[in-house]
Amino acid sequence: MSFTIRFIIILFLSATVIDTQSQNADQIFKAAGSPANPKVAISWNHYNDHGGITEICKKIAAAYPELAKLESIGKSFKGREMWCLTITDFKKGDPEHKPGIYIDGNIHSNEIQGSEFAMYTAWYLTETFKDTKFIQELLADKVFYIVPTINPDGRDSYFHEPNTASTPRSGVIPIDNDRDGMVNEDGYDDLDGDGEILLMRRKSNNGRLRVDPADPRRMIQVGPDEKGTYEMLGLEGKDNDGDGQVNEDGYTFEYDPNRDWGWGWQPNYIQNGAYKYPFSLPENRNVLNFVMKHPNIAAAQSYHNAGGMILRGPGGQEDVGTYNSQDVQVYDAIAKKGEELIPGYRYLVVHKDLYSAYGGELDWFYGGRGIYTYSNELWTPYLMFNKDATRDPQDNASYQFDRFLLFKDAFVDWHEYNHPQYGKIEIGGFKKNFGRAHPGFLLESDAHRNMAFTIYHCYHTPKLQVDTIIEKDLGDGLKEITAVISNQRIMPTHSSQDIKFNIERPDYISITGAKVIAGMIVDNPDLNIAREQKNNPATIEVSNIPGLDEVTVRWIVQGSGKYTITVDSKKGGLSTKSK
Amino acid sequence: MRIRLLTLLLCTTFLSSILVAQTGYSDYAKQTSRLKSIANANASTTKLVSLGKTSGGKDIWMLTIGTGETSSHPAIAVVGGTEGSHILGTELAIGFAESLLQNSNSDSIKAVLAKTTYYVFPNMSPDAMEQYFAAIKYERLGNASVTDDDRDGKTNEDPYDDLDGNGKITWMRIESPVGEYKTHPDDPRILIKADITKGEKGKYLLLSEGMDNDKDGVFNEDGDGGVQFNKNLTYKHPSFSPGSGEFPVSENESRVLLDQLFELFNIYAVISFGTNNNLSSPVSYNPAAANQRIVAGWLEADTKVSSLVSDLYNKTGGGKDAPKTTAMGGDFVSWGYYHFARFSFSTPGWWPPKAKPDTTKKEKAFTIDDASANFLRWSAQQGINDNYTDWKAYTHPDFPNQKVEIGGIDPFVMSNPPYKLVGDLVKNILISLLNYQHFNPQ
Amino acid sequence: MAKLTLVNGQTIISGQTNKAIDTIEGYGTKQLTWVIKGNGKVKLDVGSPSTGSKSIDISL
């Protein structure tokens, strides 16, 4: 017995050493696909409050100045900085001219792990850059804009105030929910003072619940012919304002930050949770300003929890036509790969498979900016035993998982409490870190898988190249120059939504160093069908360069000599070729 | 809600002496000084604050009028300048405040101010409105934000051009076999659309005055003039159309106004001035629109209030011949009802009255009704003859070998009356607004 | 149908000698462009069975 105890202590100590400082490189044998001896030592099995996020972001930026830059995109309602890490190979090309992916997390206060997943991405890209050719090429071509939390006030409030796994969803701007002139006067109460809002139960002869004989922590519904022994009294709390209601005006649901975006926005009486007008929440406005300043963002991911889903819009039924078949093909191709990369996650459409909601973030990114955007709902009970679990009340997988893999760390056992209104009750239940958030040992692995999906997503932003240049002598000092511009990835330079509303300017294909007599877009090179551009023929404007496809342009130029052809696309980047 | 009509009498008695100083529409600087004078002269009953600045650096003013605990009295918001070309609206809003406060010592007005609060936002489009006072006048709606109106990737590359150098942007008519316009049979100065269903053939293309500066085949489609306040709000925002802004409430003036209004729970009605008109003819009840998930029609009970208000307006202000309008989305009057959930009314304040044919000049009733033809006839009867620029030939490089003439009705004149009429219009507005306070929830 | 007739030494760099036009709306126009190398005049015939045809000479 004493031997075992000592053994555990030794293991524990060595784990601590790994967490806090790098080892001598000789002692490490690299595991495939992970940075062997990272400069920034972080363990990805816990959560970080805003202070923690700030630390990690600063460390990454300090350790890799040529790969990571840290800026604040603005302050939250309470004045916390909203950090953004820009990750790219700053030595190769101008970041503003590289196709980009924007990644954020934590828009809902209790949906926390998106922040860790986002930071893991920044950490992984910087730490593996040295050894991994794919990452080097990726960061030469692309830029990642990573904002770990777009709701830092809510995050800290979730961690540091008594809460459930589901509260608070909104940020912390005070609102009088019950319109009685007082704000947040009757929220949850942490009656037993353990920092958790749990469940309240009371013995009752007419209750419809009894204790599960297989696991006394668990309450089960009795059948119609049975008698129960307990009744549930809801979440931990009391009637603070003496109005006969318990917990009716807390800070936990003031408004929904994900109903505050400027595409298909509807007011609160139609869309519950909407605030005053699109981007009326300061945090969302900061994101808006950032995105408007970075038109090179072609892809976006907004991490939520939970359920194991890769979601795309539309959020509202009325917007179905906005997502047309060409764009849905792009969405499908990338998300189907995501389903392979992240076992247990399913690719779904918000309005059809979940619920109809207006003014969501992903709708604005796509509808308002033409950016291909997903929201991953992180964590699924599937990950507990690598098989489908259900939310069926008879399914006790959560209890089994907690008992055999977490050693009952996720549950507070039922204990007695003397309640001012209800009398003798018992308080107990799962802690707020269980049910929606990943347990520690699964956090890194699922972060990695979701990151792999965002890397695939980013990889398939447009990659443009001036492919072939064909010259033909027309005599009399005239020359015909035909250039083929290819896009080697799935995404077009302009989504259909973008083309429909001319959201982003056309792509410019220009020739410099030659005297241009005429310029044209060649619609069919074989049959020689072309459209002339009369105005400014040296810079041909192309409305789109489709994915895995090409466009052909042609100039008639006078004289000979060297010239350069450049393709300049806001979302497709920059590429040149000289001849 | 109870309605009492006794104030009608009381108001008209003192209104004759107001508004002596003004001789013309006020530009932004003059508007500001008038507002400051009001506030200085009425320190106990008014408060003037700037809510913030437009992209052009101009203040959005808010004048609170009332006594005592103003934030707990029923309140009416009065909003002018919802459209930059509607200078009259700002004049009415400031004029309302001036004329109301001129008699603030009278018992009747004291009583009104003790129980009703007026929040006056006189000009929501100060950037655009300055164009009326500029060297080259045109009906500008957009603020000073730089926008790409035709969304071609270039900003402000094809503005109007004052080709004939008269300081006004008017019209160009181009003789063309594919023209859609012909001259009005009763007034050759006016162009109207040829009715091809009746076998008519057009003779002219009609375009606004200018060059195709960027040679894209479209004229004057992207000039100075950014986002329009009356197209920037959330109800049916026409995203990506010219002047709407990239997303709803993108502009600072929109934001500061809405932020302020959302704080003022005591407001129960919003009266705005602009080309939209739902005041002279009541809003009708459309059950299908009112009951859809995204509510698009007034609720039945509210349409009843609308009829009462219209009746009052027509009795006092005279809604005769008022133009029928359809709100175009992103507009303020729709926002006020659908997204601010208050009674929301808008009036142009003035429109050209129907002119009767002058028999001494052997005029006959128009064979084809046309607002411009009516306007010129009305103007002539008022002795106003400077509303119009005669068509004059112009050699236009974009139309080689084609006859181009520049002329037509001048900007602004059809929605902003001669200034001498403004005094009476202010009187009407004051009476109407004082009447509305009897709708105060009690 | 728009038909371009070229004479000695003229060559089309962009555009088709025979270009079919789907439809021209009433009181409508269609713009066609050709890039031609050479001197002199080219003849352009435009017409459809329902309208008859029209011919113009264009000086280069």
PDB file of C-alpha atoms in Angstrom, chain A residues 179 262-263 265-267 269-271 275-280 285 288-289 292 317-318 356-358 364 367-369 497 501-506 508 535-536 541, chain B residues 148 150-154 213-216 234-235 237 239-241 246-250 254-256 258-260 262-263 265 293-296 335 337-339 341:
ATOM      1  CA  ARG A 179     -39.041  44.899 -15.951  1.00  0.00           C
ATOM      2  CA  GLY A 262     -25.912  42.661 -39.112  1.00  0.00           C
ATOM      3  CA  TRP A 263     -27.433  40.172 -41.524  1.00  0.00           C
ATOM      4  CA  TRP A 265     -31.138  41.002 -37.768  1.00  0.00           C
ATOM      5  CA  GLN A 266     -34.508  41.143 -35.992  1.00  0.00           C
ATOM      6  CA  PRO A 267     -35.508  42.938 -32.791  1.00  0.00           C
ATOM      7  CA  TYR A 269     -39.808  40.719 -29.846  1.00  0.00           C
ATOM      8  CA  ILE A 270     -39.159  38.596 -32.926  1.00  0.00           C
ATOM      9  CA  GLN A 271     -35.734  37.209 -32.053  1.00  0.00           C
ATOM     10  CA  TYR A 275     -30.032  43.758 -28.188  1.00  0.00           C
ATOM     11  CA  LYS A 276     -30.612  47.252 -29.638  1.00  0.00           C
ATOM     12  CA  TYR A 277     -29.388  46.953 -33.202  1.00  0.00           C
ATOM     13  CA  PRO A 278     -26.655  45.009 -34.993  1.00  0.00           C
ATOM     14  CA  PHE A 279     -23.286  45.333 -33.296  1.00  0.00           C
ATOM     15  CA  SER A 280     -24.784  47.216 -30.366  1.00  0.00           C
ATOM     16  CA  ARG A 285     -18.505  45.833 -32.706  1.00  0.00           C
ATOM     17  CA  LEU A 288     -16.925  43.920 -36.913  1.00  0.00           C
ATOM     18  CA  ASN A 289     -14.313  46.666 -37.119  1.00  0.00           C
ATOM     19  CA  MET A 292     -13.981  45.245 -42.097  1.00  0.00           C
ATOM     20  CA  GLN A 317     -35.570  30.146 -42.755  1.00  0.00           C
ATOM     21  CA  GLU A 318     -35.948  33.342 -44.805  1.00  0.00           C
ATOM     22  CA  SER A 356     -34.308  29.271 -36.670  1.00  0.00           C
ATOM     23  CA  ALA A 357     -32.407  32.253 -35.329  1.00  0.00           C
ATOM     24  CA  TYR A 358     -31.816  35.708 -36.744  1.00  0.00           C
ATOM     25  CA  TRP A 364     -23.245  37.969 -40.934  1.00  0.00           C
ATOM     26  CA  GLY A 367     -24.397  36.955 -45.715  1.00  0.00           C
ATOM     27  CA  GLY A 368     -22.800  40.291 -44.937  1.00  0.00           C
ATOM     28  CA  ARG A 369     -19.216  39.629 -46.002  1.00  0.00           C
ATOM     29  CA  GLN A 497     -23.289  35.744 -52.069  1.00  0.00           C
ATOM     30  CA  PHE A 501     -24.131  41.933 -53.910  1.00  0.00           C
ATOM     31  CA  ASN A 502     -20.667  42.927 -55.173  1.00  0.00           C
ATOM     32  CA  ILE A 503     -19.479  42.797 -51.582  1.00  0.00           C
ATOM     33  CA  GLU A 504     -15.793  42.728 -52.464  1.00  0.00           C
ATOM     34  CA  ARG A 505     -14.218  44.394 -55.471  1.00  0.00           C
ATOM     35  CA  PRO A 506     -13.390  42.328 -58.586  1.00  0.00           C
ATOM     36  CA  TYR A 508      -7.534  42.657 -60.909  1.00  0.00           C
ATOM     37  CA  ASN A 535     -11.734  51.187 -70.004  1.00  0.00           C
ATOM     38  CA  ASN A 536      -8.248  50.776 -68.533  1.00  0.00           C
ATOM     39  CA  GLU A 541     -11.357  43.213 -63.865  1.00  0.00           C
TER      40      GLU A 541
ATOM     41  CA  ASP B 148     -18.421  52.825 -53.112  1.00  0.00           C
ATOM     42  CA  ASP B 150     -21.811  51.233 -57.339  1.00  0.00           C
ATOM     43  CA  ARG B 151     -19.646  48.649 -55.568  1.00  0.00           C
ATOM     44  CA  ASP B 152     -17.027  48.465 -58.290  1.00  0.00           C
ATOM     45  CA  GLY B 153     -14.039  48.749 -55.985  1.00  0.00           C
ATOM     46  CA  LYS B 154     -13.506  52.497 -56.515  1.00  0.00           C
ATOM     47  CA  ASN B 213     -16.271  60.079 -65.532  1.00  0.00           C
ATOM     48  CA  ASP B 214     -15.226  56.456 -65.166  1.00  0.00           C
ATOM     49  CA  LYS B 215     -16.467  55.422 -68.631  1.00  0.00           C
ATOM     50  CA  ASP B 216     -18.487  52.504 -67.327  1.00  0.00           C
ATOM     51  CA  THR B 234     -32.699  48.152 -39.126  1.00  0.00           C
ATOM     52  CA  TYR B 235     -36.221  47.631 -40.477  1.00  0.00           C
ATOM     53  CA  HIS B 237     -32.403  47.446 -44.307  1.00  0.00           C
ATOM     54  CA  SER B 239     -28.086  46.088 -47.491  1.00  0.00           C
ATOM     55  CA  PHE B 240     -25.581  46.842 -50.274  1.00  0.00           C
ATOM     56  CA  SER B 241     -27.824  49.265 -52.131  1.00  0.00           C
ATOM     57  CA  GLU B 246     -22.500  48.083 -45.356  1.00  0.00           C
ATOM     58  CA  PHE B 247     -24.778  46.949 -42.514  1.00  0.00           C
ATOM     59  CA  PRO B 248     -27.653  48.466 -40.549  1.00  0.00           C
ATOM     60  CA  VAL B 249     -26.855  51.344 -38.177  1.00  0.00           C
ATOM     61  CA  SER B 250     -23.334  51.587 -39.541  1.00  0.00           C
ATOM     62  CA  SER B 254     -27.701  56.506 -36.493  1.00  0.00           C
ATOM     63  CA  ARG B 255     -26.010  54.909 -33.526  1.00  0.00           C
ATOM     64  CA  VAL B 256     -26.033  57.887 -31.200  1.00  0.00           C
ATOM     65  CA  LEU B 258     -30.766  54.994 -31.316  1.00  0.00           C
ATOM     66  CA  ASP B 259     -28.643  54.639 -28.190  1.00  0.00           C
ATOM     67  CA  GLN B 260     -30.281  57.774 -26.841  1.00  0.00           C
ATOM     68  CA  PHE B 262     -33.468  53.345 -26.225  1.00  0.00           C
ATOM     69  CA  GLU B 263     -32.687  55.063 -22.916  1.00  0.00           C
ATOM     70  CA  PHE B 265     -38.550  54.862 -21.941  1.00  0.00           C
ATOM     71  CA  ARG B 293     -43.419  36.089 -38.066  1.00  0.00           C
ATOM     72  CA  ILE B 294     -41.416  39.125 -39.111  1.00  0.00           C
ATOM     73  CA  VAL B 295     -44.130  41.694 -38.470  1.00  0.00           C
ATOM     74  CA  ALA B 296     -44.607  43.899 -41.542  1.00  0.00           C
ATOM     75  CA  TRP B 335     -37.968  51.819 -37.500  1.00  0.00           C
ATOM     76  CA  TYR B 337     -42.925  51.629 -35.216  1.00  0.00           C
ATOM     77  CA  TYR B 338     -41.522  48.171 -35.953  1.00  0.00           C
ATOM     78  CA  HIS B 339     -38.235  48.258 -34.059  1.00  0.00           C
ATOM     79  CA  ALA B 341     -42.337  49.940 -30.781  1.00  0.00           C
TER      80      ALA B 341
END
